[in-house]
Coordinates of C-alpha atoms and ligand atoms in Angstrom, one line a residue:
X1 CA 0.0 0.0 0.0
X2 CA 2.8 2.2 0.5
X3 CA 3.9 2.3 -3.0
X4 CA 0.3 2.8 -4.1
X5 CA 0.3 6.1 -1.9
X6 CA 3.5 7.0 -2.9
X7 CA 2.1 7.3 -6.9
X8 CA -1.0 8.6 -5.7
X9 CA 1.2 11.4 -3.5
X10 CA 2.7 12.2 -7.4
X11 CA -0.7 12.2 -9.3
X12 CA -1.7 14.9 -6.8
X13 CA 1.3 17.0 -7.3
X14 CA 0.5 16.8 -11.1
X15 CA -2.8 17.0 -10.9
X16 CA -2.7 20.8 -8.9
X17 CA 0.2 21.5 -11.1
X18 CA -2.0 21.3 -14.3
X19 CA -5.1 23.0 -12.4
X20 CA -5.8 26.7 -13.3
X21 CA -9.1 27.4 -12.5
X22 CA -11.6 27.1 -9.5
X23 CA -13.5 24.6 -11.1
X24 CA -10.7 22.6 -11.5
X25 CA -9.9 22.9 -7.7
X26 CA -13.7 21.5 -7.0
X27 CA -13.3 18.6 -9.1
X28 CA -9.9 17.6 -7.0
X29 CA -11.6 18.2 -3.8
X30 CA -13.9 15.6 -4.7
X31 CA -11.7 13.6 -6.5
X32 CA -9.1 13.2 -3.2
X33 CA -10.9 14.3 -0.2
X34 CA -14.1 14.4 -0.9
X35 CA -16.7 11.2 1.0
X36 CA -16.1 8.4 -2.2
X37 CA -12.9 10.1 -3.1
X38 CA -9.4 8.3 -2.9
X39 CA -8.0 9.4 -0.2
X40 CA -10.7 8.8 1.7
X41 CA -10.9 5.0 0.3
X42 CA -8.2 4.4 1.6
X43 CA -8.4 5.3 5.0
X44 CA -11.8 2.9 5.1
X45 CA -8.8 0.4 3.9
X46 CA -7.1 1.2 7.0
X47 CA -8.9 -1.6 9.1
X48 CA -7.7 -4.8 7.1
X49 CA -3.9 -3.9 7.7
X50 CA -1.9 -5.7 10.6
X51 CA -0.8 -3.7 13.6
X52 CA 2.4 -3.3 11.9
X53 CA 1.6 -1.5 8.9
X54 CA -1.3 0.5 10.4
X55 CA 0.8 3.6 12.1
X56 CA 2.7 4.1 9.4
X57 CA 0.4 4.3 6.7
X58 CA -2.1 5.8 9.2
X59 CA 0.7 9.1 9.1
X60 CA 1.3 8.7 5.1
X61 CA -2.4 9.1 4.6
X62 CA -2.6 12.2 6.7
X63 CA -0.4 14.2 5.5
X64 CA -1.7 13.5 2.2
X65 CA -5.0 14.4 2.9
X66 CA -3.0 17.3 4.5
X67 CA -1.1 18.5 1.5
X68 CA -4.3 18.2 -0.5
X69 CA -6.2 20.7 1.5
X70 CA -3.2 23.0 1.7
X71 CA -3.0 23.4 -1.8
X72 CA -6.8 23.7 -2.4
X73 CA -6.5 26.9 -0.1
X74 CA -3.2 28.2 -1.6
X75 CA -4.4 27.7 -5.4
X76 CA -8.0 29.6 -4.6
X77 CA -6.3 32.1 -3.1
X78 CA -4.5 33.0 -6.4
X79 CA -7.6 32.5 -8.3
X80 CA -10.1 34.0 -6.4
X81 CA -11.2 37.7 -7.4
X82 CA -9.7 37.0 -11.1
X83 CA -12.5 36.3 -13.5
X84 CA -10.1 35.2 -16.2
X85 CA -8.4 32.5 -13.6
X86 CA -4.7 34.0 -14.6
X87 CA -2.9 33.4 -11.6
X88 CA -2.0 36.6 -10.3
X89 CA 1.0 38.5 -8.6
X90 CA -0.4 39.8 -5.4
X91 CA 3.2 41.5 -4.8
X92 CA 3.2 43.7 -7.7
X93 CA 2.5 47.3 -7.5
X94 CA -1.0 48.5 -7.5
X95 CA -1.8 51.4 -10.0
X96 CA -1.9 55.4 -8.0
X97 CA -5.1 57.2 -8.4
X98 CA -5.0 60.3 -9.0
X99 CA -5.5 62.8 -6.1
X100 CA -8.2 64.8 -6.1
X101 CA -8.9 68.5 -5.1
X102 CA -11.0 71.5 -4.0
X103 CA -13.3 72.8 -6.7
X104 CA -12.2 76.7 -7.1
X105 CA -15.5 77.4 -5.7
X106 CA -14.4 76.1 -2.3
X107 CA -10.8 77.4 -2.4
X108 CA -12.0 80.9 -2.8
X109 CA -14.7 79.8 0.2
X110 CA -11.5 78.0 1.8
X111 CA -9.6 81.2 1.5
X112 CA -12.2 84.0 2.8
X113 CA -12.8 81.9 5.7
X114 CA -8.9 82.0 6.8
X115 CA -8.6 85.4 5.8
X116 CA -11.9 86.3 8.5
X117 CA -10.3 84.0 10.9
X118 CA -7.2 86.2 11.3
X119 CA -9.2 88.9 12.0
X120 CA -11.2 87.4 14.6
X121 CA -14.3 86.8 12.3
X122 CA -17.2 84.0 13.7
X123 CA -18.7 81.9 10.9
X124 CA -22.5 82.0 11.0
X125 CA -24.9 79.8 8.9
X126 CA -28.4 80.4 8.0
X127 CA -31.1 78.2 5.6
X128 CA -31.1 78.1 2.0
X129 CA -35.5 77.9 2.3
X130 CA -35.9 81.3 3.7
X131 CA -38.9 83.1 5.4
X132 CA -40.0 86.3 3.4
X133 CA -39.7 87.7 6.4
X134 CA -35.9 87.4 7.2
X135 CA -35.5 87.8 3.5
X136 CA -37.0 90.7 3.1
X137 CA -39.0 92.4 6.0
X138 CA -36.7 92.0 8.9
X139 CA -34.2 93.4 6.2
X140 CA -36.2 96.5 5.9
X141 CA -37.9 95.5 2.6
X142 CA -41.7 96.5 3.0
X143 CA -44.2 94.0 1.7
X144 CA -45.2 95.2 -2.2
X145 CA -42.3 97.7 -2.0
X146 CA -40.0 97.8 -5.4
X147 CA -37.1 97.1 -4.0
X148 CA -38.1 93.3 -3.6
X149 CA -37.9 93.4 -7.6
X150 CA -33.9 94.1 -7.7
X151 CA -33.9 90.6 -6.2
X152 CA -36.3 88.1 -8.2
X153 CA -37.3 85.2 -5.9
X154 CA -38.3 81.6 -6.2
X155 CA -41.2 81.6 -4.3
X156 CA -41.6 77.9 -2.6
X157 CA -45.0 78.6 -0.7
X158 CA -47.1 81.6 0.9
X159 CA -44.6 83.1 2.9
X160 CA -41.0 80.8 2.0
X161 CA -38.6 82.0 -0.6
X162 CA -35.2 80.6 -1.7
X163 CA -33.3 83.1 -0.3
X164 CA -31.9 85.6 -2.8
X165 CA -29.0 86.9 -0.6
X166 CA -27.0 85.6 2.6
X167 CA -28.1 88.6 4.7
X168 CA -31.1 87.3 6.1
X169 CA -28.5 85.5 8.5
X170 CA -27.3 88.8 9.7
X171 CA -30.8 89.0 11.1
X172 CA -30.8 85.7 12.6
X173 CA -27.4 85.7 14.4
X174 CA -28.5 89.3 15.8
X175 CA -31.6 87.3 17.0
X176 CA -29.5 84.9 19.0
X177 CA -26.3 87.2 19.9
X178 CA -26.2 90.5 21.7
X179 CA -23.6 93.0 20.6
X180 CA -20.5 93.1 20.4
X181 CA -20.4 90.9 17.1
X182 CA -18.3 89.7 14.0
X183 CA -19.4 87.4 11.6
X184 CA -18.9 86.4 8.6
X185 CA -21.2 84.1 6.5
X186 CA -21.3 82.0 2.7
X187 CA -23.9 80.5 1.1
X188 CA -26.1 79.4 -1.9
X189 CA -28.2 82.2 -2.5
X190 CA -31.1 81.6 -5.4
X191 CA -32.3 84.2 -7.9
X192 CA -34.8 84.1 -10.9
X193 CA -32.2 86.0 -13.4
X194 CA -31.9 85.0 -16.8
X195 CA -28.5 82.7 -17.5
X196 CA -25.6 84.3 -19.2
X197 CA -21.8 84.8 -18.5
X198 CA -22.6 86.3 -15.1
X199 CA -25.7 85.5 -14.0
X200 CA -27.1 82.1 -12.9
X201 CA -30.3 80.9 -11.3
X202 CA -27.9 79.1 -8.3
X203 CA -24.9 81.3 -6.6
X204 CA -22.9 81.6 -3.5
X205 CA -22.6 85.0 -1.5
X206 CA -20.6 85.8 1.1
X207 CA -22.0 88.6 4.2
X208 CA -19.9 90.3 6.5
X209 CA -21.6 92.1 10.2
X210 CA -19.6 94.0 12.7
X211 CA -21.7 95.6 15.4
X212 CA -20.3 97.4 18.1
X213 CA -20.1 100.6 19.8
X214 CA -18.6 103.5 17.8
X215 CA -18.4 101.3 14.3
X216 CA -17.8 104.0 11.4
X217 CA -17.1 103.5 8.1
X218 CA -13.7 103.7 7.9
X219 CA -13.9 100.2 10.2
X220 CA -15.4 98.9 7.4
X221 CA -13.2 100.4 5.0
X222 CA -10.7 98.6 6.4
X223 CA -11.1 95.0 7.4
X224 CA -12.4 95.3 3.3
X225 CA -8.9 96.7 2.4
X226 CA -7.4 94.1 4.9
X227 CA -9.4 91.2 3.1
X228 CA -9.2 92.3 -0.4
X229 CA -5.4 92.7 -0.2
X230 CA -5.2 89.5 1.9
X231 CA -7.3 87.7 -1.4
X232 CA -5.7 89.2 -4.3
X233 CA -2.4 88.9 -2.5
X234 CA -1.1 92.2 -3.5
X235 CA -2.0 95.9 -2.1
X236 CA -4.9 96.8 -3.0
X237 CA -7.0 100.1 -2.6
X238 CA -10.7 100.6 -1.8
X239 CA -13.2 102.9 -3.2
X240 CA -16.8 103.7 -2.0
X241 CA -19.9 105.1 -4.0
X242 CA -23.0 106.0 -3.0
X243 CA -25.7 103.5 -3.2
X244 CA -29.0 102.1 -1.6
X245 CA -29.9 98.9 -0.2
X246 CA -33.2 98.9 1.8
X247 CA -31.2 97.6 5.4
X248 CA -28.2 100.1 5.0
X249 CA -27.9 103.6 5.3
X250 CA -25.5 104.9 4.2
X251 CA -25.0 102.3 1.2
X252 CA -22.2 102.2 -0.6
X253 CA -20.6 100.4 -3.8
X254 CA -17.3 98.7 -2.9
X255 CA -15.0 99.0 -5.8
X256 CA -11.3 97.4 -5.3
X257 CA -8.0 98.8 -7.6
X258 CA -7.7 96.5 -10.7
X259 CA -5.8 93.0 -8.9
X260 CA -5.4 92.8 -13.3
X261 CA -3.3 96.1 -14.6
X262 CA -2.2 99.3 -13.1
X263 CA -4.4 101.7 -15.4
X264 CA -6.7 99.6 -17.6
X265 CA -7.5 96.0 -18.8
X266 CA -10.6 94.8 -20.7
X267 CA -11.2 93.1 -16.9
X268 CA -12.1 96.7 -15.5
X269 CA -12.8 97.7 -18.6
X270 CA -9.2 100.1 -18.5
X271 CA -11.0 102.1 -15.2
X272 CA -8.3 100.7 -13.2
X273 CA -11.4 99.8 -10.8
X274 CA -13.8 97.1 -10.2
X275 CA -17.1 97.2 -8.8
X276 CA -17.3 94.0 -6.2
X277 CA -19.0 94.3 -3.0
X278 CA -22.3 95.8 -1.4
X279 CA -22.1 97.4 2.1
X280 CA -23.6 100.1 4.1
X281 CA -23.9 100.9 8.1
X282 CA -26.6 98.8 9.9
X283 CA -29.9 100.5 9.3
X284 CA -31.2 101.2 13.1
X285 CA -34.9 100.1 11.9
X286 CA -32.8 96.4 11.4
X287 CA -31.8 96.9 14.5
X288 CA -35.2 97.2 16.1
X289 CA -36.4 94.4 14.5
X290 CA -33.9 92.4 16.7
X291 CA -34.1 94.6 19.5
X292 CA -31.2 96.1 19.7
X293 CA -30.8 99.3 20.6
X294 CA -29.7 101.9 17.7
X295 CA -28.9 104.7 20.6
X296 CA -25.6 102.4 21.5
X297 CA -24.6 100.5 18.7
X298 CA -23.8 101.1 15.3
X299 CA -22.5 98.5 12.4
X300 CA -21.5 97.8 9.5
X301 CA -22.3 95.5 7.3
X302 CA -20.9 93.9 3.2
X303 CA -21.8 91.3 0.8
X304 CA -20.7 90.1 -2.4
X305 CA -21.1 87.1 -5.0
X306 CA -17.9 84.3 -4.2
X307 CA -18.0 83.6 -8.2
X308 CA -17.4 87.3 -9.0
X309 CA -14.9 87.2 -6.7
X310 CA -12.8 84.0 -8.1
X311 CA -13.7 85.6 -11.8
X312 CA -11.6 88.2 -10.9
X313 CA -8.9 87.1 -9.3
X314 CA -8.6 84.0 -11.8
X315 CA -9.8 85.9 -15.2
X316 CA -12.1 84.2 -15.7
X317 CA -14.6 85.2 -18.5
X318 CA -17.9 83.0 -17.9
X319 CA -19.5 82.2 -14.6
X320 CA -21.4 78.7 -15.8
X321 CA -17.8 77.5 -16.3
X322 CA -17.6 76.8 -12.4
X323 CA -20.6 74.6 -12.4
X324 CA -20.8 72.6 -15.8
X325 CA -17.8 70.3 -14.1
X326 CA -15.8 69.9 -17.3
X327 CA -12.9 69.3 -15.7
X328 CA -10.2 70.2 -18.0
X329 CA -11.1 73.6 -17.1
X330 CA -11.7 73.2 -13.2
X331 CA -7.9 71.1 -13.5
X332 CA -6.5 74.1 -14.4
X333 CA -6.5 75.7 -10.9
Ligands
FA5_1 C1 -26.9 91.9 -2.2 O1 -27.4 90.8 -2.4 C2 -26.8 92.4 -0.8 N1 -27.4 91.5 0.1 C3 -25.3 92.7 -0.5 C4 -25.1 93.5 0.7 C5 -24.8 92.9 1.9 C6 -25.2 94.9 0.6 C7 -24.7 93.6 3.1 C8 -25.0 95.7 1.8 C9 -24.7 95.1 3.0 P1 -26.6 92.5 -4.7 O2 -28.0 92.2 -5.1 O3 -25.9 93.5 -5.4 O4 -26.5 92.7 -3.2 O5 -25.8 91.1 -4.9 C10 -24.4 91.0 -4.5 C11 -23.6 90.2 -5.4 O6 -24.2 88.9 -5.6 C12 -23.5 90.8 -6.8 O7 -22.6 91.8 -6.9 C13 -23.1 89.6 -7.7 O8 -21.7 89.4 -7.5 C14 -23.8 88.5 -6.9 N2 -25.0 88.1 -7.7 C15 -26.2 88.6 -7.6 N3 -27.1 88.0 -8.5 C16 -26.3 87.0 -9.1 C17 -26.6 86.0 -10.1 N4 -27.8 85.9 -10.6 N5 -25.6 85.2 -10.5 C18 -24.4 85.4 -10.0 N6 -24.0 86.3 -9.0 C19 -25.0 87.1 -8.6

């Protein structure tokens, strides 16, 4: 019997040898270990030797059945996973991904939010599915009055708009926190303009609110100088011009020197200026509507669109390139 074990331990070997897919490997099991299969006849053989013989081929017979399993598990290792049953190379090298990065959207975003952080700045959040009343009456926009057209909602229901700017949340952190305060706050904000290079239906703003005692304009003059010379990373100057929104007073335009040329570029369309921000000192009848008192405090407050901002300091030439996501132009930055 032991020679008959001995060429059965070399049909295995050639057997596995020749084997190259799971199948295969099932058809082996059965054929060696399984219930009727040879390995297993043999050791129902087992009881018709003499005491002699028994221990010995009691130990060949293991470590046959032994070397059979071990191979079953090594070989299904190698093919499992691999629906073309190659046998594989676990060792080699797996491919590198590519890394992936921040949309220039939410670098600019990134960015603001570090340069506010230096100066002390608290980020405040407010919902994109906005009262009309934060949008618009706590803001000092009376029902039916005109002003609500510069600003064409989508109106959800009676009484809920997608908001059109971020400065509703200046009314809602006022609401929560009492003076002093410094906050600074992005977000989608939702409009019903037509599309074209700088207009879309979806945009992001960004809102600035100091509120203090003794805040003038020329604090707000210059955290905006800080900032914009902070974002364009060059010195920049600041120029204001009269304006109105409904929940400032004064208003002003914010225009920043050209980050572009020194005395004229198509970009500022050769002014040597560009027109970015609104801003304007806290309206005191905003400030009764979140009771506080207009006697003691004054503030300012600013605004502005983040995709005009990364427009400018990118040159870029058409706002719906940041959201159609073809990314050989969002790789470029
Ligand atoms: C406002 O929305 C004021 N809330 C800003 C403000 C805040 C003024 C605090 C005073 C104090 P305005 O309607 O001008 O202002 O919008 C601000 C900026 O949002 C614009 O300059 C522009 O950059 C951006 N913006 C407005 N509408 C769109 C649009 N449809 N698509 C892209 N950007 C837009």
């Amino acid at each position: 019997m032991e020679n008959e074990l001995n060429l059965l331990a070399a049909e295995i070997d050639k057997d596995f040898e020749t084997a190259t897919e799971s199948k295969a490997l099932e058809n082996l099991r059965i054929k060696y270990v399984g219930k009727k299969g040879a390995i297993s006849a043999y050791y129902e053989k087992m009881g018709k030797l003499s005491k002699e013989e028994r221990p010995k081929i009691g130990q060949l017979l293991n470590s046959l059945k032994n070397k059979v399993e071990s191979l079953l598990t090594e070989k299904l290792e190698k093919f499992s996973g691999n629906t073309n049953n190659e046998i594989i190379d676990f060792s080699m090298p797996g491919y590198k991904l590519p890394a992936g990065k921040y949309h220039l959207i939410s670098q600019t975003i990134r960015r603001i939010k570090e340069i506010f952080r230096t100066l002390n700045f608290d980020i405040a959040e407010g919902p994109e599915i906005e009262t009309e009343y934060y949008n618009f009456e706590a803001l000092n926009f009376p029902p039916h009055h005109p002003a609500r057209d510069m600003q064409d909602s989508f109106h959800i229901d009676k009484g809920h708009v997608l908001r059109t700017h971020t400065s509703p949340v200046q009314v809602r952190t006022m609401e929560k926190c009492k003076p002093p305060l410094k906050i600074i706050s992005i977000g989608k904000c939702y409009r019903n303009d037509p599309l074209d290079a700088s207009h879309l239906p979806m945009f992001q703003q960004i809102e600035g609110l100091m509120v203090d005692e003794d805040i003038n304009f020329s604090d707000l003059k210059g955290v905006l100088k800080i900032f914009f010379s902070e974002f364009f990373q060059k010195k920049t100057n600041i120029r204001l011009n009269p304006s109105f929104f409904p929940f400032t007073e004064p208003s002003a335009e914010v225009s920043v020197t050209c980050p572009i040329c020194q005395s004229g570029c198509p970009l500022c369309k050769k002014s040597g200026w560009i027109e970015l921000f609104g801003a304007g000192m806290v309206d005191p009848n905003v400030f009764r509507n979140v009771k506080y008192d207009s006697e003691k405090y004054t503030g300012f407050a600013f605004g502005g669109g983040i995709e005009r901002l990364t427009i400018i300091k990118h040159s870029i030439n058409d706002i719906r390139h940041f959201y159609e996501n073809d990314i050989r132009f969002l790789n470029q930055f």
